[in-house]
Coordinates of C-alpha atoms in Angstrom, one line a residue:
S7 CA 73.9 -57.8 -155.2
S8 CA 76.2 -58.6 -152.4
L9 CA 78.7 -60.3 -154.8
L10 CA 78.6 -57.3 -157.1
L11 CA 79.2 -54.9 -154.2
A12 CA 82.1 -57.1 -152.9
N13 CA 83.8 -57.1 -156.3
A14 CA 83.2 -53.4 -156.6
I15 CA 85.0 -52.9 -153.3
D16 CA 87.8 -55.1 -154.5
V17 CA 88.2 -53.0 -157.6
S18 CA 88.5 -49.8 -155.5
Y19 CA 90.9 -51.5 -153.2
Y20 CA 93.3 -52.8 -155.9
I21 CA 93.2 -49.4 -157.8
R22 CA 94.4 -47.7 -154.6
K23 CA 97.0 -50.4 -154.2
N24 CA 98.0 -49.7 -157.9
D25 CA 97.5 -53.4 -158.7
L26 CA 95.6 -53.0 -162.0
Q27 CA 95.8 -56.6 -162.9
K28 CA 93.8 -57.7 -159.9
A29 CA 91.6 -54.7 -160.3
D30 CA 90.8 -55.9 -163.9
E31 CA 90.0 -59.4 -162.6
S32 CA 87.6 -58.0 -160.0
F33 CA 86.0 -55.7 -162.6
Q34 CA 85.4 -58.6 -165.0
K35 CA 83.7 -60.5 -162.3
A36 CA 81.5 -57.5 -161.3
E37 CA 80.6 -56.9 -165.0
K38 CA 79.6 -60.6 -165.5
I39 CA 77.5 -60.5 -162.4
Y40 CA 75.7 -57.4 -163.5
M41 CA 75.1 -58.7 -167.0
Q42 CA 73.6 -61.9 -165.6
S43 CA 71.3 -60.3 -163.1
N44 CA 70.3 -57.3 -165.3
Q45 CA 68.8 -55.5 -162.3
P46 CA 68.2 -51.8 -162.7
Y47 CA 69.0 -50.9 -159.1
L48 CA 72.5 -52.4 -159.6
Q49 CA 73.2 -50.0 -162.5
A50 CA 74.7 -47.1 -160.4
T51 CA 77.1 -49.5 -158.6
Y52 CA 78.2 -51.1 -161.8
L53 CA 78.6 -47.7 -163.7
F54 CA 80.6 -46.2 -160.8
T55 CA 82.9 -49.3 -160.7
K56 CA 83.3 -49.2 -164.5
G57 CA 84.1 -45.4 -164.4
E58 CA 86.6 -45.8 -161.6
Y59 CA 88.3 -48.7 -163.4
N60 CA 88.5 -46.9 -166.8
E61 CA 89.8 -43.8 -165.1
A62 CA 92.5 -45.9 -163.5
I63 CA 93.6 -47.4 -166.8
G64 CA 93.5 -44.0 -168.6
N65 CA 90.3 -44.5 -170.6
F66 CA 88.9 -41.1 -169.4
K67 CA 86.2 -40.8 -172.0
V68 CA 84.5 -44.1 -171.0
A69 CA 84.8 -43.1 -167.4
L70 CA 83.3 -39.7 -168.1
V71 CA 80.3 -41.3 -169.9
C72 CA 79.8 -43.6 -166.9
Y73 CA 79.8 -40.6 -164.5
D74 CA 77.4 -38.6 -166.7
T75 CA 75.0 -41.6 -166.9
I76 CA 75.0 -41.8 -163.1
L77 CA 74.3 -38.1 -162.7
K78 CA 71.5 -38.1 -165.2
G79 CA 69.9 -41.0 -163.4
I80 CA 69.8 -38.9 -160.1
K81 CA 66.9 -36.5 -160.4
R82 CA 67.4 -32.9 -159.4
K83 CA 64.9 -33.2 -156.5
M84 CA 66.9 -36.1 -155.2
R85 CA 70.2 -34.4 -155.4
S86 CA 72.1 -35.1 -152.3
I87 CA 75.5 -36.1 -151.0
N88 CA 75.8 -39.0 -153.5
Y89 CA 75.2 -36.6 -156.4
L90 CA 77.9 -34.2 -155.0
H91 CA 80.3 -37.1 -154.7
I92 CA 79.9 -38.2 -158.3
A93 CA 79.9 -34.6 -159.6
C94 CA 83.2 -33.9 -157.8
I95 CA 84.7 -37.1 -159.4
K96 CA 83.5 -35.9 -162.8
A97 CA 84.9 -32.4 -162.4
D98 CA 88.3 -33.7 -161.2
L99 CA 88.3 -36.1 -164.3
L100 CA 87.6 -33.1 -166.6
V101 CA 90.5 -31.2 -165.1
K102 CA 92.7 -34.3 -165.5
M103 CA 91.6 -34.5 -169.2
G104 CA 92.5 -30.8 -169.7
N105 CA 88.9 -29.6 -170.1
K106 CA 89.0 -27.0 -167.4
E107 CA 86.3 -24.9 -169.1
D108 CA 83.9 -27.8 -169.0
A109 CA 84.9 -28.4 -165.3
V110 CA 84.0 -24.8 -164.2
P111 CA 80.2 -25.1 -164.6
V112 CA 80.3 -28.5 -162.8
Y113 CA 82.2 -26.9 -159.8
E114 CA 79.6 -24.1 -159.8
E115 CA 76.8 -26.6 -159.7
I116 CA 78.6 -28.4 -156.9
S117 CA 78.8 -25.1 -154.9
M118 CA 75.2 -24.3 -155.4
I119 CA 74.1 -27.8 -154.4
K120 CA 76.3 -27.6 -151.3
D121 CA 74.7 -24.3 -150.3
S122 CA 71.2 -25.8 -150.8
I123 CA 72.0 -28.9 -148.8
V124 CA 74.5 -27.8 -146.2
A125 CA 72.7 -24.6 -145.1
P126 CA 69.5 -26.4 -144.1
S127 CA 71.7 -29.1 -142.6
Y128 CA 73.5 -26.5 -140.5
A129 CA 70.2 -25.0 -139.4
H130 CA 68.9 -28.4 -138.5
R131 CA 72.1 -29.2 -136.6
I132 CA 71.9 -25.9 -134.7
N133 CA 68.2 -26.6 -133.9
S134 CA 69.2 -30.1 -132.8
L135 CA 72.0 -28.7 -130.7
R136 CA 69.6 -26.1 -129.2
V137 CA 67.1 -28.8 -128.3
S138 CA 69.8 -31.0 -127.0
F139 CA 71.1 -28.2 -124.9
R140 CA 67.7 -27.5 -123.4
E141 CA 67.2 -31.2 -122.8
N142 CA 70.6 -31.5 -121.1
R143 CA 69.9 -28.4 -119.1
M144 CA 66.6 -29.8 -117.9
K145 CA 68.3 -33.1 -117.2
V146 CA 71.0 -31.3 -115.2
D147 CA 68.3 -29.3 -113.3
N148 CA 66.4 -32.5 -112.7
E149 CA 69.5 -34.3 -111.6
S150 CA 70.4 -31.4 -109.3
E151 CA 66.9 -31.4 -107.8
L152 CA 67.1 -35.2 -107.5
N153 CA 70.5 -34.9 -105.9
R154 CA 69.2 -32.3 -103.5
L155 CA 66.3 -34.5 -102.5
L156 CA 68.6 -37.5 -102.2
I157 CA 70.9 -35.5 -99.9
E158 CA 68.0 -34.4 -97.8
V159 CA 66.7 -38.0 -97.6
I160 CA 70.2 -39.3 -96.7
L161 CA 70.6 -36.6 -94.0
S162 CA 67.2 -37.3 -92.6
G163 CA 68.0 -41.0 -92.6
V164 CA 71.3 -40.4 -90.8
C165 CA 69.5 -38.2 -88.2
I166 CA 66.8 -40.8 -87.7
L167 CA 69.4 -43.6 -87.5
G168 CA 71.4 -41.5 -85.0
I169 CA 68.3 -41.0 -82.9
I170 CA 67.6 -44.8 -83.1
V171 CA 71.2 -45.7 -82.1
Y172 CA 71.1 -43.2 -79.2
L173 CA 67.7 -44.6 -78.0
V174 CA 69.0 -48.2 -78.4
L175 CA 72.2 -47.3 -76.4
Y176 CA 70.2 -45.4 -73.8
I177 CA 67.7 -48.2 -73.4
S178 CA 70.6 -50.8 -73.3
R179 CA 72.4 -48.8 -70.6
Q180 CA 69.2 -48.4 -68.6
N181 CA 68.5 -52.1 -68.9
E182 CA 72.1 -52.8 -67.9
K183 CA 71.7 -50.5 -64.9
T184 CA 68.4 -52.2 -64.0
T185 CA 70.0 -55.6 -64.4
K186 CA 72.9 -54.6 -62.1
S187 CA 70.5 -53.1 -59.6
R188 CA 68.5 -56.3 -59.6
I189 CA 71.7 -58.4 -59.1
R190 CA 72.8 -56.1 -56.3
L191 CA 69.3 -56.3 -54.8
A192 CA 69.3 -60.0 -55.0
Q193 CA 72.8 -60.2 -53.6
S194 CA 71.8 -57.9 -50.7
Q195 CA 68.7 -60.0 -50.1
R196 CA 70.8 -63.1 -50.0
E197 CA 73.3 -61.4 -47.7
L198 CA 70.4 -60.3 -45.5
E199 CA 69.0 -63.8 -45.4
N200 CA 72.5 -65.2 -44.7
A201 CA 72.9 -62.6 -42.0
I202 CA 69.6 -63.4 -40.4
Q203 CA 70.4 -67.1 -40.6
T204 CA 73.9 -66.5 -39.3
K205 CA 72.5 -64.4 -36.4
S206 CA 70.0 -67.1 -35.5
L207 CA 72.7 -69.8 -35.7
F208 CA 75.0 -67.6 -33.7
L209 CA 72.4 -67.1 -31.0
S210 CA 71.6 -70.7 -30.9
N211 CA 75.2 -71.8 -30.7
M212 CA 76.2 -69.2 -28.2
S213 CA 73.3 -69.9 -26.0
H214 CA 74.2 -73.6 -25.9
E215 CA 78.0 -73.0 -25.6
I216 CA 77.7 -70.4 -22.9
R217 CA 75.0 -72.3 -21.0
T218 CA 77.3 -75.4 -20.6
P219 CA 80.3 -73.7 -18.8
L220 CA 77.9 -71.4 -16.9
S221 CA 76.0 -74.4 -15.6
A222 CA 79.3 -76.1 -14.6
I223 CA 80.5 -72.9 -12.9
S224 CA 77.1 -72.4 -11.1
G225 CA 76.9 -76.1 -10.1
F226 CA 80.4 -76.5 -8.8
S227 CA 80.3 -73.1 -7.1
G228 CA 77.2 -74.3 -5.2
L229 CA 79.1 -77.4 -4.1
L230 CA 81.9 -75.3 -2.7
T231 CA 79.4 -73.9 -0.2
D232 CA 79.0 -77.3 1.3
K233 CA 81.2 -77.4 4.4
S234 CA 81.2 -81.2 4.5
L235 CA 83.4 -81.4 1.3
D236 CA 87.0 -82.5 1.8
E237 CA 89.9 -80.5 0.4
D238 CA 90.5 -82.8 -2.5
T239 CA 86.9 -82.5 -3.7
R240 CA 87.1 -78.7 -3.2
R241 CA 90.3 -78.6 -5.3
Q242 CA 88.7 -80.7 -8.1
C243 CA 85.6 -78.4 -8.1
G244 CA 87.9 -75.4 -8.3
E245 CA 89.7 -76.8 -11.3
V246 CA 86.4 -77.5 -13.1
I247 CA 85.3 -73.9 -12.3
Q248 CA 88.6 -72.6 -13.6
Q249 CA 88.5 -74.7 -16.8
N250 CA 84.9 -73.6 -17.6
S251 CA 85.8 -70.0 -16.8
D252 CA 88.7 -70.2 -19.3
L253 CA 86.4 -71.8 -21.8
L254 CA 83.8 -69.1 -21.4
L255 CA 86.4 -66.4 -21.7
K256 CA 87.7 -68.0 -24.9
L257 CA 84.2 -68.1 -26.4
I258 CA 83.7 -64.4 -25.7
N259 CA 87.2 -63.5 -27.1
D260 CA 86.5 -65.5 -30.2
V261 CA 83.3 -63.7 -30.8
I262 CA 85.0 -60.3 -30.2
D263 CA 87.9 -61.2 -32.5
L264 CA 85.5 -62.3 -35.3
S265 CA 83.5 -59.1 -35.0
N266 CA 86.6 -56.9 -35.0
L267 CA 88.0 -58.7 -38.1
N268 CA 84.8 -58.3 -40.0
I269 CA 84.6 -54.6 -39.5
G270 CA 88.3 -54.0 -39.7
R271 CA 88.8 -52.8 -36.2
M272 CA 91.2 -55.5 -35.0
K273 CA 94.7 -54.0 -34.5
F274 CA 97.7 -55.8 -35.9
K275 CA 101.0 -54.8 -34.3
L276 CA 103.5 -55.9 -37.0
N277 CA 107.2 -56.2 -36.5
Y278 CA 110.0 -58.5 -37.2
Y279 CA 109.9 -61.8 -35.1
D280 CA 111.6 -65.2 -35.2
A281 CA 109.1 -67.7 -36.5
V282 CA 111.1 -70.6 -35.0
T283 CA 110.9 -69.1 -31.5
I284 CA 107.2 -68.4 -31.9
C285 CA 106.6 -72.1 -32.8
H286 CA 108.5 -73.3 -29.8
N287 CA 106.5 -71.1 -27.5
V288 CA 103.2 -72.2 -29.0
I289 CA 104.1 -75.9 -28.6
E290 CA 105.1 -75.3 -24.9
T291 CA 101.8 -73.6 -24.3
V292 CA 99.6 -76.3 -25.9
N293 CA 101.4 -79.1 -24.1
K294 CA 100.5 -77.4 -20.8
V295 CA 96.8 -77.2 -21.5
K296 CA 96.1 -80.1 -23.8
Q297 CA 93.6 -82.7 -22.7
T298 CA 94.9 -85.6 -24.9
K299 CA 97.6 -88.3 -24.7
A300 CA 98.8 -87.4 -28.2
E301 CA 102.3 -85.9 -28.5
V302 CA 102.4 -82.3 -29.7
L303 CA 105.7 -81.7 -31.5
F304 CA 107.5 -79.1 -33.6
K305 CA 109.7 -80.0 -36.6
T306 CA 111.8 -77.7 -38.8
S307 CA 115.1 -77.6 -40.5
L308 CA 115.5 -73.9 -39.9
D309 CA 117.5 -72.4 -37.0
Y310 CA 116.0 -69.0 -37.6
L311 CA 113.4 -67.4 -39.8
Q312 CA 112.6 -63.7 -39.5
L313 CA 109.0 -62.8 -40.3
Y314 CA 107.3 -59.5 -40.5
T315 CA 104.2 -60.4 -38.5
D316 CA 102.0 -59.8 -35.4
N317 CA 103.5 -62.1 -32.7
S318 CA 100.3 -62.5 -30.7
R319 CA 98.0 -63.0 -33.8
L320 CA 100.4 -65.7 -35.2
Q321 CA 100.4 -67.5 -31.9
Q322 CA 96.6 -67.3 -31.7
L323 CA 96.4 -68.8 -35.2
L324 CA 98.8 -71.6 -34.4
I325 CA 97.2 -72.4 -31.0
N326 CA 93.7 -72.5 -32.5
L327 CA 94.9 -75.1 -35.1
L328 CA 96.8 -77.2 -32.5
I329 CA 94.0 -77.1 -29.9
N330 CA 91.5 -78.0 -32.7
S331 CA 93.7 -81.0 -33.5
T332 CA 93.9 -82.1 -29.8
K333 CA 90.1 -82.3 -29.7
F334 CA 90.1 -85.0 -32.4
T335 CA 93.4 -86.8 -31.7
P336 CA 93.1 -88.7 -28.4
S337 CA 96.4 -90.5 -29.1
G338 CA 99.2 -90.5 -31.6
S339 CA 100.8 -87.3 -32.6
I340 CA 100.2 -83.7 -33.6
I341 CA 103.1 -82.1 -35.5
L342 CA 103.7 -78.4 -36.3
E343 CA 106.1 -77.9 -39.2
L344 CA 107.8 -74.8 -40.5
S345 CA 109.7 -74.4 -43.8
K346 CA 110.4 -71.9 -46.6
Q347 CA 108.1 -72.4 -49.6
S348 CA 110.1 -69.7 -51.4
D349 CA 112.4 -66.8 -50.8
T350 CA 109.4 -64.6 -50.0
T351 CA 107.0 -67.1 -48.4
A352 CA 107.0 -69.2 -45.2
L353 CA 104.9 -72.4 -45.1
F354 CA 103.4 -73.7 -41.8
S355 CA 101.6 -77.1 -41.4
V356 CA 99.7 -78.8 -38.6
T357 CA 99.4 -82.5 -39.1
D358 CA 97.5 -84.9 -36.7
T359 CA 96.7 -88.6 -36.6
G360 CA 93.1 -88.1 -35.5
C361 CA 89.8 -89.0 -37.0
G362 CA 90.3 -86.6 -39.9
I363 CA 87.6 -84.7 -41.8
P364 CA 85.5 -86.4 -44.5
L365 CA 86.4 -85.1 -48.0
E366 CA 82.8 -84.0 -48.7
Q367 CA 82.9 -81.8 -45.6
Q368 CA 86.3 -80.2 -46.1
S369 CA 84.8 -77.3 -48.2
R370 CA 82.7 -76.2 -45.2
I371 CA 85.3 -76.2 -42.4
F372 CA 86.1 -72.5 -42.6
N373 CA 82.5 -71.5 -42.5
R374 CA 81.4 -69.7 -39.3
F375 CA 79.7 -71.8 -36.6
E376 CA 80.6 -74.9 -38.6
K377 CA 80.9 -77.8 -36.2
L378 CA 81.6 -81.2 -37.7
N379 CA 81.0 -82.8 -34.3
E380 CA 78.2 -81.3 -32.4
G381 CA 79.3 -83.1 -29.2
M382 CA 82.5 -81.1 -29.0
Q383 CA 82.6 -77.8 -27.1
G384 CA 83.3 -74.6 -29.0
T385 CA 81.5 -72.0 -31.1
G386 CA 82.7 -73.3 -34.5
L387 CA 84.5 -69.9 -35.0
G388 CA 88.2 -71.0 -34.5
L389 CA 89.0 -71.9 -38.1
S390 CA 87.0 -68.9 -39.4
I391 CA 89.2 -66.6 -37.2
C392 CA 92.3 -68.4 -38.4
Q393 CA 91.4 -67.8 -42.0
L394 CA 90.6 -64.1 -41.4
I395 CA 93.9 -63.5 -39.5
I396 CA 96.1 -65.2 -42.2
E397 CA 94.3 -63.5 -45.1
H398 CA 94.7 -60.1 -43.3
I399 CA 98.5 -60.7 -43.0
G400 CA 98.7 -61.7 -46.7
G401 CA 98.8 -65.5 -46.7
K402 CA 96.2 -68.2 -47.3
I403 CA 95.1 -71.3 -45.5
W404 CA 93.8 -74.7 -46.7
I405 CA 93.3 -78.3 -45.8
D406 CA 95.3 -81.1 -47.6
P407 CA 92.6 -83.3 -49.3
E408 CA 95.1 -86.0 -50.1
Y409 CA 96.2 -86.7 -46.5
A410 CA 94.2 -89.7 -45.2
S411 CA 95.9 -90.5 -41.9
G412 CA 94.2 -87.7 -40.0
C413 CA 94.0 -84.1 -40.8
R414 CA 96.6 -81.7 -42.2
F415 CA 96.3 -77.9 -42.5
Y416 CA 98.7 -75.7 -44.4
F417 CA 99.0 -71.9 -44.4
T418 CA 101.4 -69.5 -46.0
H419 CA 102.9 -66.3 -44.5
P420 CA 104.8 -63.6 -46.4
I421 CA 108.4 -63.3 -45.1
N422 CA 109.0 -59.6 -45.7
P423 CA 106.3 -57.4 -47.3
A424 CA 107.5 -54.7 -49.8
E425 CA 106.2 -51.9 -47.5
P426 CA 106.0 -53.0 -43.9
R427 CA 103.8 -51.1 -41.6
K428 CA 104.2 -50.9 -37.8
E429 CA 100.5 -51.1 -37.0
Q430 CA 97.3 -51.8 -38.9

């Protein structure tokens, strides 16, 4: 059947291409297949192909017989689009043959069949369209309702998500505040513990440091009441009393300075001074009061260096460093040096050839009440005061960890601040 149908299609194709020779070849093949199979259900296909081929070669009568046979084979109750198609071909063939009178009843029959087939088809289509419209309308309504519900769900979800985000951020901020409060509380507690420890250490150190000069003053003052002492002994006792009085006064002044620096009440009278002159004056002062055989010298390549500073506080800082060196340098040298580190910064250094400070202890030397040698007199406040003074002025102080022949301190001092103030 498939071979017959294929050849029938070829016949129609070649007829439309006006290639009657190939159309004849395909028709002969189709006819041979039909004769060999002798299947009744292939008759309509064969007759239609035969009628189409004979119409193409001008054998209208044979073609008309083929079309009539097909139409008779289709029962009236089965008349459909196929019947109309063959009837139209037959009517056109009758017109082509000149039998218009015979073609008229065929056209009338075609018209009647169309009305009987097409009208119900239209009604069916209209009903189908109506049903389809209702279904689509219900679908649209359902989709609209679904979209509305979806929008409500999305909006509700967004609101809930917003509330969750707000709560998370709020809780996070509260936790952050709580953490910061705990950190501040822990820091305050540490500071309080340090303050209590510092206070205890301060009272312990001060009671010891004050007791020593007071005992000396009291003891030697008692000796002076002895009328049997000669003048030389009295003079020595007076010198000891004077030295211990000076020491006691320095201890008290150091404590007052440290307290004032901590609470910001220490006054700095800033002005322009020559740093070279200040260094010479400091060296002269230290040489007068030193209790060591070590030489105290000043070295610089500068003839003049103007600094915006507090003259008395800078001298206090330098004297503290130099006196501190004299305590640990019984012989050798103590050298104060001045140079320009840059166009805006002066660099001071104090270098001695004493016992030095062990590397593992150098990080603690600027702590308050820190005394590396408990046998030495002093409160352990001198270097702390030096650090506070130079930092207040705008410099910094440190110890040279690479110097191994004694001890060397450096500190920087700004030469000319951008906005100098007369008093702080």
